[in-house]
Short mmCIF file of C-alpha atoms in Angstrom, two decimals:
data_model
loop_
_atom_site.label_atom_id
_atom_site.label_comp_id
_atom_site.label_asym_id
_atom_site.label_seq_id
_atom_site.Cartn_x
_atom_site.Cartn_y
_atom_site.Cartn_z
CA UNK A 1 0.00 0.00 0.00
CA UNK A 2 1.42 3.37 -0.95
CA UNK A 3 2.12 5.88 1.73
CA UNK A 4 -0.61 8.17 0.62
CA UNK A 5 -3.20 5.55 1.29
CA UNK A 6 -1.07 4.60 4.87
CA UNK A 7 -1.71 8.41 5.72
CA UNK A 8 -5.28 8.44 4.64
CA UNK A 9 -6.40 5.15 6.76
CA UNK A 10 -4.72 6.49 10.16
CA UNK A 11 -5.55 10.28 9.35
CA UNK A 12 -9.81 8.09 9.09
CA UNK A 13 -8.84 6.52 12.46
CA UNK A 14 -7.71 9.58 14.29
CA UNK A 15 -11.17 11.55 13.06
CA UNK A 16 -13.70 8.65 12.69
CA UNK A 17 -13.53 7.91 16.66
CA UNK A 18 -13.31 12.26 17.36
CA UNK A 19 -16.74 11.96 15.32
CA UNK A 20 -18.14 8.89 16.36
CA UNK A 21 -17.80 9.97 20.32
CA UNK A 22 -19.48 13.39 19.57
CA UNK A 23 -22.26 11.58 17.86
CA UNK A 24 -22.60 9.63 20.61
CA UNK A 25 -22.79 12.13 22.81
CA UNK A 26 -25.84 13.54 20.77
CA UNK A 27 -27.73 10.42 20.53
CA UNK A 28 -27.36 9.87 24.21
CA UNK A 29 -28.83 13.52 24.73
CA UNK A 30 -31.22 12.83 22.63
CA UNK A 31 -32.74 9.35 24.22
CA UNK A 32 -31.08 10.16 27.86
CA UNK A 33 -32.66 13.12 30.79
CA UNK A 34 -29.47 15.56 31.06
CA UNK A 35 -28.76 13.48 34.57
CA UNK A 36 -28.96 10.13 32.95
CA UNK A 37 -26.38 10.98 30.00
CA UNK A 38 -24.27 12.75 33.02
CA UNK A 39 -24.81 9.73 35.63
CA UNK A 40 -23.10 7.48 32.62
CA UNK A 41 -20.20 10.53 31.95
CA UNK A 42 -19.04 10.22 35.89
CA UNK A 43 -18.92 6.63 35.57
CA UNK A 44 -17.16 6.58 31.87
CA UNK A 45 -14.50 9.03 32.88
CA UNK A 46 -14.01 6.59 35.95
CA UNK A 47 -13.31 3.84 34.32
CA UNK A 48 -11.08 6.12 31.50
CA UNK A 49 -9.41 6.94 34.34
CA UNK A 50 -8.54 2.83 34.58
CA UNK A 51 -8.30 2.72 31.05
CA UNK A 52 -5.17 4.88 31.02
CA UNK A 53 -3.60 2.41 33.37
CA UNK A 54 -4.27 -0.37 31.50
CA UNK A 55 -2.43 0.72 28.19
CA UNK A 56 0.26 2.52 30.56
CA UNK A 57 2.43 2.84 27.60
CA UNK A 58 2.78 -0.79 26.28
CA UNK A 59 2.20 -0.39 23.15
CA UNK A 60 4.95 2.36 22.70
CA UNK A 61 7.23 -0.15 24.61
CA UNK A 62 6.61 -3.07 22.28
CA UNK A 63 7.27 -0.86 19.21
CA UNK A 64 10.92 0.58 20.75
CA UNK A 65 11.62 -2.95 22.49
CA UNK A 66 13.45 -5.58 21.11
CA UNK A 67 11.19 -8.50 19.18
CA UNK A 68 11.02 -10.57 21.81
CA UNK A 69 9.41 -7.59 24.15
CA UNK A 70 5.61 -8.67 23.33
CA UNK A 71 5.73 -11.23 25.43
CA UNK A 72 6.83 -9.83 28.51
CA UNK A 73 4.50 -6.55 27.68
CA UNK A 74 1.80 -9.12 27.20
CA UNK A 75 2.16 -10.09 30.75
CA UNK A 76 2.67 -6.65 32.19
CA UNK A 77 -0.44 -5.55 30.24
CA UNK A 78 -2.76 -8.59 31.28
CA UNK A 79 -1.96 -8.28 35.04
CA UNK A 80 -2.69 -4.26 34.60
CA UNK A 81 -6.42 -5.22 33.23
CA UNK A 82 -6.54 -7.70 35.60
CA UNK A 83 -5.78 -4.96 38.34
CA UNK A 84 -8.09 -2.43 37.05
CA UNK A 85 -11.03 -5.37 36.88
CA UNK A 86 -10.50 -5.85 40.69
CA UNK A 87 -11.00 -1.49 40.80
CA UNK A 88 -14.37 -1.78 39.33
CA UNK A 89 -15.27 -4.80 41.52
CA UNK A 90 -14.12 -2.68 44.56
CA UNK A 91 -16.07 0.65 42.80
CA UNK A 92 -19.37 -1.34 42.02
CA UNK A 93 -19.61 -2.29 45.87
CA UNK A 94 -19.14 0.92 47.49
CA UNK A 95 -21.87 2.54 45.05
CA UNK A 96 -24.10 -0.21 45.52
CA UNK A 97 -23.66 0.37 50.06
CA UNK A 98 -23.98 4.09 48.88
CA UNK A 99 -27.78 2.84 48.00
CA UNK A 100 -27.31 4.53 44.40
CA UNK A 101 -29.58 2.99 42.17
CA UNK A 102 -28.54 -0.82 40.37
CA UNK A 103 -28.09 0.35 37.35
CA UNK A 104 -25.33 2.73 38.16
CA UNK A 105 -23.38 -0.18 39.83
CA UNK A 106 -24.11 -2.40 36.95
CA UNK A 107 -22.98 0.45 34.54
CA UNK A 108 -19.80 0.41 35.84
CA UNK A 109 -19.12 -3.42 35.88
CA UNK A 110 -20.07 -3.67 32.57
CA UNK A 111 -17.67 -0.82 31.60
CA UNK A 112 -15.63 -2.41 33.35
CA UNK A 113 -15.40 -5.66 31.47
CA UNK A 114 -13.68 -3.44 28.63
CA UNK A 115 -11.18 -3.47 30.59
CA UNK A 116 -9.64 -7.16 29.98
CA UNK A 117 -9.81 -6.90 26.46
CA UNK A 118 -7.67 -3.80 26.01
CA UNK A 119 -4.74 -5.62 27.93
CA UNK A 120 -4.08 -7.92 24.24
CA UNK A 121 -5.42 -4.77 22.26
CA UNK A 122 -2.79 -2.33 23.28
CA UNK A 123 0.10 -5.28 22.53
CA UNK A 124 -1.00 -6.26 18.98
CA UNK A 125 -1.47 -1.85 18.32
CA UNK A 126 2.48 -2.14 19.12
CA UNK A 127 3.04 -4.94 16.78
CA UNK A 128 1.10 -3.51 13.78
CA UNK A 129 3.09 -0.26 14.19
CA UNK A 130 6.38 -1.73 14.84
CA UNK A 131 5.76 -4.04 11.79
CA UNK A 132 5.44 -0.37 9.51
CA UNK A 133 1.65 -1.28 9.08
CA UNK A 134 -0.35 1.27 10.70
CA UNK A 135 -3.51 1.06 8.27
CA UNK A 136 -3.93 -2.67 9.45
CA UNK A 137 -3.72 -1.12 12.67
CA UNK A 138 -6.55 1.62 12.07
CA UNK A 139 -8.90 -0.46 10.08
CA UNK A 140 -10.16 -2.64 12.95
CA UNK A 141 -10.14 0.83 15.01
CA UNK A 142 -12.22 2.35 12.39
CA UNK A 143 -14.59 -0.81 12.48
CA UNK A 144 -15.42 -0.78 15.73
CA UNK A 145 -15.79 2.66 16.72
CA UNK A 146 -18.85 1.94 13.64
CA UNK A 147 -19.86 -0.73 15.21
CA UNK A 148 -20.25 1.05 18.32
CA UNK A 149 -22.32 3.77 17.29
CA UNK A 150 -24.70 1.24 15.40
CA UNK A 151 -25.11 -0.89 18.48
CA UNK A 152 -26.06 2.38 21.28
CA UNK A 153 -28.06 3.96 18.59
CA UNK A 154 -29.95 0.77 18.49
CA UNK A 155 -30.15 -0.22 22.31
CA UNK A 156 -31.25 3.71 22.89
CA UNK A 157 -33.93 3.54 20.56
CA UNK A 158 -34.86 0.30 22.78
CA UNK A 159 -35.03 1.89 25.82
CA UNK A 160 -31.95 0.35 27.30
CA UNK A 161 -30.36 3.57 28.52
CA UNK A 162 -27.54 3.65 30.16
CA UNK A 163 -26.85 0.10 30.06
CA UNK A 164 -27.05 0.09 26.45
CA UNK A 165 -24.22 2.41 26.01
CA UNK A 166 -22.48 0.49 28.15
CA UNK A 167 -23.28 -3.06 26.11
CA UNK A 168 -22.23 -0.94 22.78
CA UNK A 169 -18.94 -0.04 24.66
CA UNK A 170 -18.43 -3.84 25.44
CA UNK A 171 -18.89 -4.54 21.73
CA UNK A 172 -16.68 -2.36 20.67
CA UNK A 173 -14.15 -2.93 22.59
CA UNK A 174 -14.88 -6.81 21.49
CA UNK A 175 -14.35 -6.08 17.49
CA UNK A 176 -11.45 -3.86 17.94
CA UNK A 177 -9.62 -6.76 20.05
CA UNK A 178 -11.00 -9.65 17.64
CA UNK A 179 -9.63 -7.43 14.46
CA UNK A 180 -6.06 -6.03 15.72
CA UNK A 181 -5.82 -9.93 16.90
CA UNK A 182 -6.25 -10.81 13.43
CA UNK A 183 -4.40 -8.16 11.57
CA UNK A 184 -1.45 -9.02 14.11
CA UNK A 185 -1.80 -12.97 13.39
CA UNK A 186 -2.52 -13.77 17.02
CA UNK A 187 0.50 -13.34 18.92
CA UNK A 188 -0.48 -14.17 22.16
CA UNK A 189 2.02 -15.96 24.01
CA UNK A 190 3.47 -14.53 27.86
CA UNK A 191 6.64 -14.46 29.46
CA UNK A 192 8.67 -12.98 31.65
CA UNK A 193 12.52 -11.42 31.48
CA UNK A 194 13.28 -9.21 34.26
CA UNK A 195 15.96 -6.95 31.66
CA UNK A 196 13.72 -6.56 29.13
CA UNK A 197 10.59 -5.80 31.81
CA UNK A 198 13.05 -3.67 33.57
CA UNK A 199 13.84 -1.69 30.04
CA UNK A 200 9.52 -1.54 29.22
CA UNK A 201 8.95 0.27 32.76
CA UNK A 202 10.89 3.85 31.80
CA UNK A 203 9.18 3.82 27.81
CA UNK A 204 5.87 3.18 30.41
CA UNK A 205 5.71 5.47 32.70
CA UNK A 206 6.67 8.31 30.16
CA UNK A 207 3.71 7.67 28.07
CA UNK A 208 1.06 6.91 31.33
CA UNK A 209 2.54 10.61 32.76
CA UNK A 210 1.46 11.75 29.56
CA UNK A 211 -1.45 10.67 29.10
CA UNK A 212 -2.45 11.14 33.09
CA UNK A 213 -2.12 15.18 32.10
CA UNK A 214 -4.41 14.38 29.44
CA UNK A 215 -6.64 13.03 31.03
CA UNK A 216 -6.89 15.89 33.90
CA UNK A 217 -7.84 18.53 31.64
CA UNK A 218 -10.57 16.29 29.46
CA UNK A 219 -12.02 13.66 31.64
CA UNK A 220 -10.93 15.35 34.82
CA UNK A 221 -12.96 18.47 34.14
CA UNK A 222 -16.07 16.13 33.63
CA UNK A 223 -15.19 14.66 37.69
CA UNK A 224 -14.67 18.48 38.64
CA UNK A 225 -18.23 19.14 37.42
CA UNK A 226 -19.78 16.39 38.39
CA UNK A 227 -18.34 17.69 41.58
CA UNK A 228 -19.29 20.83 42.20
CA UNK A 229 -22.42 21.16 39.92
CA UNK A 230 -23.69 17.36 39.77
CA UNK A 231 -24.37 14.74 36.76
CA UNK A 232 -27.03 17.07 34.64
CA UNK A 233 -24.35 19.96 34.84
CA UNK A 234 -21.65 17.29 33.95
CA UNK A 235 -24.21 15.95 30.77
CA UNK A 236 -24.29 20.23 29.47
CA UNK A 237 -20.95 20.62 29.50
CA UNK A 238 -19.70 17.41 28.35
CA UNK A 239 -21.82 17.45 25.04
CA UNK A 240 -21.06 21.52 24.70
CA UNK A 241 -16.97 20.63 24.87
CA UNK A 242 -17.29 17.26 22.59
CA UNK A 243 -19.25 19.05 19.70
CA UNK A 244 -16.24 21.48 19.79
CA UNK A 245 -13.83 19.19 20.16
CA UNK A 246 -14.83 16.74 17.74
CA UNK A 247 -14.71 20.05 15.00
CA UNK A 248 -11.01 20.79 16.34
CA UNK A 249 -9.26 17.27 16.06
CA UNK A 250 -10.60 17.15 12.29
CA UNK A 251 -9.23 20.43 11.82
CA UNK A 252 -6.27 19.86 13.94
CA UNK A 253 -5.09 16.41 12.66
CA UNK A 254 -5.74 18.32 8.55
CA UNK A 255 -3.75 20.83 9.59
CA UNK A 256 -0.88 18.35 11.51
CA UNK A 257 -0.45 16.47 8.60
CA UNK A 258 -0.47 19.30 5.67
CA UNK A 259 2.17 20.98 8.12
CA UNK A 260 4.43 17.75 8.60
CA UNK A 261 4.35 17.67 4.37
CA UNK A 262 4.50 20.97 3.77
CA UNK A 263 7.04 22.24 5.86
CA UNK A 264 10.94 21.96 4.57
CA UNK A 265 12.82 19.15 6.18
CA UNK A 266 15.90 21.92 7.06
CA UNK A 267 17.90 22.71 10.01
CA UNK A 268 19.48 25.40 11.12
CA UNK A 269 21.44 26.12 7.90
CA UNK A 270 17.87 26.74 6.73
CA UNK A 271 16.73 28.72 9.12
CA UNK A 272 15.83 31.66 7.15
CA UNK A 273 13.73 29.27 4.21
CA UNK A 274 12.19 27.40 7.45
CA UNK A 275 10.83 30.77 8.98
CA UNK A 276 9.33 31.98 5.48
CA UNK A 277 7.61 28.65 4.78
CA UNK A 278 6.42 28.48 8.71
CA UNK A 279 5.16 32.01 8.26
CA UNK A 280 2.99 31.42 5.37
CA UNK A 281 1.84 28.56 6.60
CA UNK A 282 0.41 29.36 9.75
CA UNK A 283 -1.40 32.52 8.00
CA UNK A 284 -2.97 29.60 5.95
CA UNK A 285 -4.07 27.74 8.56
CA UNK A 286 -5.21 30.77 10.24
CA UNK A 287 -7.14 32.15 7.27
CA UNK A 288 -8.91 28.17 6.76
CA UNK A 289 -9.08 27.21 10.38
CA UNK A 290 -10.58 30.10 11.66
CA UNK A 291 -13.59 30.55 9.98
CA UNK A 292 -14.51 26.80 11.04
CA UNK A 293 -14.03 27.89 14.93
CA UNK A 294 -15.82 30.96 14.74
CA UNK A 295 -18.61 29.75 12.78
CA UNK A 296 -19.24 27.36 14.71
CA UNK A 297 -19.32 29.64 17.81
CA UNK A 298 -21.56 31.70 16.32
CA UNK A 299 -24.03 28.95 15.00
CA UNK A 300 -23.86 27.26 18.28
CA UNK A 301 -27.38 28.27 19.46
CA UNK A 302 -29.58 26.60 16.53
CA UNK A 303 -27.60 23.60 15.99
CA UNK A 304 -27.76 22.49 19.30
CA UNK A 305 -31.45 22.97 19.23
CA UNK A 306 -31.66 20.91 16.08
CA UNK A 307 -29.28 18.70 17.41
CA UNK A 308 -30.42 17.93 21.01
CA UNK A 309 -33.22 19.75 20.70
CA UNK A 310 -34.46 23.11 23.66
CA UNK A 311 -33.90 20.88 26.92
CA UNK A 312 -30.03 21.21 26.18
CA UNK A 313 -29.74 25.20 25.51
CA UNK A 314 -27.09 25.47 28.10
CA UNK A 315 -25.23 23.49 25.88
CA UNK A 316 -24.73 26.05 23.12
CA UNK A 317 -23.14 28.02 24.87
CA UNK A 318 -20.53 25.95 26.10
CA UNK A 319 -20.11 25.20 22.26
CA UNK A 320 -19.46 28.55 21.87
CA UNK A 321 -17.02 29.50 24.59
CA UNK A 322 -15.25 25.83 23.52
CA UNK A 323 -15.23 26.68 20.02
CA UNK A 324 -13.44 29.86 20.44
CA UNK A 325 -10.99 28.09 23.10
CA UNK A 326 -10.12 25.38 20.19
CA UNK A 327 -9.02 28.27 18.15
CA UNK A 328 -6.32 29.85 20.72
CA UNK A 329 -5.07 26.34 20.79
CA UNK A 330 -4.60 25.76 17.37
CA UNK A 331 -1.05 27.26 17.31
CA UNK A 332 0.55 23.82 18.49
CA UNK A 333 -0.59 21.84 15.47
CA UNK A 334 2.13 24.14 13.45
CA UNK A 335 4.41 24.66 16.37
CA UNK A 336 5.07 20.61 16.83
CA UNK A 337 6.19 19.82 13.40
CA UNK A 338 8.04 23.07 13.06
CA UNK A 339 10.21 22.53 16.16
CA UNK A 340 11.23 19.14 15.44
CA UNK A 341 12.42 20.38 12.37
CA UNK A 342 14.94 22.53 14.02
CA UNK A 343 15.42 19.95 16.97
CA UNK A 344 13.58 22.08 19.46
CA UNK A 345 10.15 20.00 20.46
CA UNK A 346 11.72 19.53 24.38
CA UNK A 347 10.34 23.00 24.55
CA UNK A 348 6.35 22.03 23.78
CA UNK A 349 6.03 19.44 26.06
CA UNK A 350 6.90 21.63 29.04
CA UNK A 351 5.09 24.45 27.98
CA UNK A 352 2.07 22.20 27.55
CA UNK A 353 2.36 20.87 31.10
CA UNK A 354 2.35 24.61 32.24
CA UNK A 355 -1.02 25.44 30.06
CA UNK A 356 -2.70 22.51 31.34
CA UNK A 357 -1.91 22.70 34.92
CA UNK A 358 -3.48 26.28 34.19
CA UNK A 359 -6.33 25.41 32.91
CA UNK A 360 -7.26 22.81 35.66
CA UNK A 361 -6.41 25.24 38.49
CA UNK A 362 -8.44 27.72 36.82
CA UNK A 363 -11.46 25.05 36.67
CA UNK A 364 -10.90 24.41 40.45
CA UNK A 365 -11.23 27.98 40.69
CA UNK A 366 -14.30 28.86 38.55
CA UNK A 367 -15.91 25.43 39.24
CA UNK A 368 -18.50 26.60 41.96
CA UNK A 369 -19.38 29.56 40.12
CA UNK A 370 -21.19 27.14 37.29
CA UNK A 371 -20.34 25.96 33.63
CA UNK A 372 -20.33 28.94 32.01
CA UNK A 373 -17.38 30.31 34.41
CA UNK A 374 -15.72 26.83 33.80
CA UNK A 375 -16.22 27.36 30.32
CA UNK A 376 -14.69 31.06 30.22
CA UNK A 377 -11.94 30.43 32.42
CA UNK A 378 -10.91 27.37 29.49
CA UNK A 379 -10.89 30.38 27.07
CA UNK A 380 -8.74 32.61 28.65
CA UNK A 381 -5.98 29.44 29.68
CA UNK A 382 -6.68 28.97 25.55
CA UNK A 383 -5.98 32.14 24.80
CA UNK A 384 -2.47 32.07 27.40
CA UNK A 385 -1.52 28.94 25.61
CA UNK A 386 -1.73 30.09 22.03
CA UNK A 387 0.00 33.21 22.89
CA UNK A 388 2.92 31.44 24.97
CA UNK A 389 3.35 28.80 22.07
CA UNK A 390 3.49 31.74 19.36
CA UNK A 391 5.70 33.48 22.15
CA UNK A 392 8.32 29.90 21.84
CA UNK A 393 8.30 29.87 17.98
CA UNK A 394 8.81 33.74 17.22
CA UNK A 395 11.89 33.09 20.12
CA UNK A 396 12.45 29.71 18.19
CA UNK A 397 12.50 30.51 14.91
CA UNK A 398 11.41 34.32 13.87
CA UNK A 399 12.71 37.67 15.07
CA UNK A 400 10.31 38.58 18.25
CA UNK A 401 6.88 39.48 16.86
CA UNK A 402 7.29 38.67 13.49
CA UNK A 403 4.07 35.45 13.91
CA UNK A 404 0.86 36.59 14.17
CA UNK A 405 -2.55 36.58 13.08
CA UNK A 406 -2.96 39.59 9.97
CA UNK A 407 -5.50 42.45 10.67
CA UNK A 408 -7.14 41.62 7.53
CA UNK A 409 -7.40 38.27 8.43
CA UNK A 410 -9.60 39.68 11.33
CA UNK A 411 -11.34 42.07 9.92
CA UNK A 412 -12.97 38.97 7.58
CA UNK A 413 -13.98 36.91 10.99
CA UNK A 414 -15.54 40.58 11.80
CA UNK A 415 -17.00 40.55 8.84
CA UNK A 416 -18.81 36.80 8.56
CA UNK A 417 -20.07 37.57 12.29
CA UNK A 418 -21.91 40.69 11.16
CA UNK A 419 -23.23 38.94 8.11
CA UNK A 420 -24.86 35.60 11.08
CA UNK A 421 -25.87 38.21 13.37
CA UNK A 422 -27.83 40.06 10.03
CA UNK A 423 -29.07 36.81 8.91
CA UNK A 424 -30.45 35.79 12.62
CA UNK A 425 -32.35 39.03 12.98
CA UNK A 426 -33.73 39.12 9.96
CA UNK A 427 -35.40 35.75 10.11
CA UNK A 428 -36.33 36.17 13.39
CA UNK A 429 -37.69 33.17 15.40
CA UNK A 430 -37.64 30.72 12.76
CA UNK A 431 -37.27 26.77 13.14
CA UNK A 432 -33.66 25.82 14.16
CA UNK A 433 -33.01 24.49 10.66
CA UNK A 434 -34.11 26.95 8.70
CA UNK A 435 -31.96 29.33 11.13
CA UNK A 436 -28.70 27.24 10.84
CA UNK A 437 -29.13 26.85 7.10
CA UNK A 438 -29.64 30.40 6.84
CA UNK A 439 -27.03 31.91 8.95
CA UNK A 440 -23.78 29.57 7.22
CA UNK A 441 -25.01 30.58 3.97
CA UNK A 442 -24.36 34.29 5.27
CA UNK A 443 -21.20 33.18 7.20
CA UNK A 444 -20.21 31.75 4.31
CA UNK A 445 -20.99 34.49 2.07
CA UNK A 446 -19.51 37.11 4.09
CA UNK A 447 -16.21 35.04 4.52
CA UNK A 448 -16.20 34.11 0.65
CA UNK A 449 -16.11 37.97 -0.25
CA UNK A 450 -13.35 38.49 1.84
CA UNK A 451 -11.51 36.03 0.46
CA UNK A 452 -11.94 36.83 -2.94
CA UNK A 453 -11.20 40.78 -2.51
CA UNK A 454 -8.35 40.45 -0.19
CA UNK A 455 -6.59 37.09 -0.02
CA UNK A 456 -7.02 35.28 -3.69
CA UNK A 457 -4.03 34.77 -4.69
CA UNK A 458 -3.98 32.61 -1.76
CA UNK A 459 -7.16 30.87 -2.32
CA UNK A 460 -6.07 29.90 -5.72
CA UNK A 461 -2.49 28.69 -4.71
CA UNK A 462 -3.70 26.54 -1.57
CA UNK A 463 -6.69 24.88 -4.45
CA UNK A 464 -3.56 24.15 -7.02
CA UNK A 465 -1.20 22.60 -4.05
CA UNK A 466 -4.26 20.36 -3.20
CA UNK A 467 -5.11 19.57 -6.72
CA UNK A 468 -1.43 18.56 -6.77
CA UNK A 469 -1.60 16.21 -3.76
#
């Protein structure tokens, strides 16, 4: 299989699950009371919380190990599920003393039989990659994050609530484990070498530090809520942030790898060609990306409704304050590829450990105060993490001040606003589709004429370069 097609199966596998999880989300609002949907959240993010455990970095230590590491991570990753299972166990029982009602408990057992499966799951993901095959790897991903939407929307629509989504998660997880077992050829055997266990445990607990901080500022805002506010606050904010955030890893992952391939593979010799070719293509990005955020900001109000429907209005405008906090982030999807050209990405991981210990101390903060503060306080932590990263590349690569967003640019965001806001008062109270349809065509239009007065040449020399690809 060519590269191109490589590319295009795991670029399908990074956005097919953003997608499928925000359409989830919806369908669950849509059959689920705003409690319901945020009793199941709580319990998800628990067991996410397990989840991260579980993979603890074996698959990256399989694909850096030597080729008889599976084994050994096979047994390191089986005794970690097996761990986590006796969690939920221990979980399940207190909630069910608690007198919380049996479903809840039951929820999380049946979550929790996920758990197991991912142990083999996360060893044959190493294989695949370290074998140079990562479509074989995302097919079976892309599969079963299908066959999990499928399955909830049908157990929904059968009343099963929150039990269904739980069944659908156990089915997914199910596929994905019974196709990466095939596409790996079932290597399942265990062992045990203390060297080569000893040299798994550092690749490890890199990856599970990571992906603990990730999990802090996404699942560990939905445990904040829950919190503070309780499970109907939790079920608001938790659909508000995934529509958003479903929009941005699209974006963000188009942009990631048009950046990786666009970009000039030079080092400091370069530096000069580098800094032209970053320049103009972050004001790309900016001038495409954009738009998408701030559309869909401005939108918010009548897709939810059509969406979700009026019971879940405090949800738009957590879409909005999230959509305009993707934006501010989208700096790092150009600043990652463009410092490891010049050798420089030590600086983004310890800048993004200072932006999200921010933003989660600015949630514990604003947390009481309801989801709307939570909400704005994640925009202005956005808006100090764009800046800072812009700061590191400008100091980086550029002369001080020399990245940055053009006025013009700005003035054609100003513009698309006023022609939404124009549209929505001029139809007035009409039905939510009508008023979404509506107000994009007028985005659109109003964005469109910028475009064509003030930035064509780039239009029409972004449309050739993808014609080309």
């Amino acid at each position: 299989m060519s590269r191109a097609r490589q590319g295009g199966w795991v670029l399908a596998s990074r956005v097919v699950p953003q997608a499928g999880g925000a359409l989830l989300l919806i369908l669950g609002a849509r059959f689920l009371t705003p409690a319901a949907l945020g009793q199941f959240v709580l319990i998800f993010a628990g067991v996410e919380f397990l989840r991260r455990l579980v993979r603890a970095g074996w698959r990256e230590a399989v694909i850096v190990g030597e080729a008889d590491t599976p084994p050994v991570v096979m047994t390191l990753s089986i005794a970690s599920a097996l761990a986590a299972q006796v969690a939920t166990f221990g979980a399940a029982a207190l909630m069910w003393q608690a007198g919380l009602e049996p479903r809840y408990p039951l929820c999380l057992l049946m979550l929790g039989a996920t758990l197991v499966p991912l142990a083999p799951t996360v060893v044959w993901e190493g294989v695949l990659l370290r074998r140079r095959q990562p479509d074989r790897e995302a097919k079976p991903l892309i599969v079963a994050e299908i066959a999990h939407l499928l399955l909830a929307f049908l157990l929904l629509a059968l009343g099963l609530g929150i039990l269904g989504l739980a069944l659908a998660r156990i089915a997914r997880a199910l596929v994905l484990c019974l196709g990466l077992g095939v596409a790996a050829g079932w290597p399942v055997a265990v062992g045990w070498d203390r060297g080569r266990a000893a040299a798994a445990f550092p690749v490890s607990g890199n990856v599970t530090a990571s992906a603990m901080i990730n999990f802090a500022t996404t699942y560990g805002v939905d445990l904040i809520v829950g919190f503070y506010l309780g499970p109907a606050s939790v079920a608001f904010f938790r659909v508000g942030s995934r529509i958003a955030g479903a929009l941005s890893e699209a974006m963000n992952e188009t942009v990631r790898v048009l950046a990786w391939s666009s970009l000039p593979a030079a080092g400091d010799a370069e530096r000069a060609r580098l800094a032209d070719r970053v320049e103009r293509f972050f004001d790309q990005a900016v001038v495409l990306v954009a738009p998408v955020f701030v559309g869909l900001a401005l939108v918010a109000g009548p897709l939810v409704a059509l969406l979700l429907g009026p019971d879940w209005r405090a949800s738009a405008q957590v879409v909005t304050l999230m959509a305009i906090a993707r934006l501010f982030q989208s700096p790092a999807t150009v600043a990652w590829p463009a410092l490891a050209i010049i050798g420089r990405t030590g600086l983004l991981p310890r800048l993004t450990a200072v932006i999200a210990g921010s933003a989660l101390v600015a949630i514990l903060v604003t947390g009481p105060h309801g989801i709307l503060a939570i909400a704005w306080s994640q925009v202005a932590a956005a808006l100090f993490g764009g800046l800072a990263t812009i700061a590191v590349l400008n100091r980086a690569i550029f002369a001080p001040g020399r990245l940055r967003a053009r006025v013009d640019t700005l003035a054609g965001l100003a513009l698309m606003a006023l022609c939404v806001i124009g549209a929505r008062a001029l139809i007035g109270e009409a039905a939510p589709a009508v008023a979404l349809v509506t107000e994009i065509i007028a985005g659109a239009a109003g964005y469109g004429l910028f475009l064509w007065w003030r930035r064509r040449d780039m239009v029409l020399r972004v449309t050739a370069e993808a014609r080309r690809a």
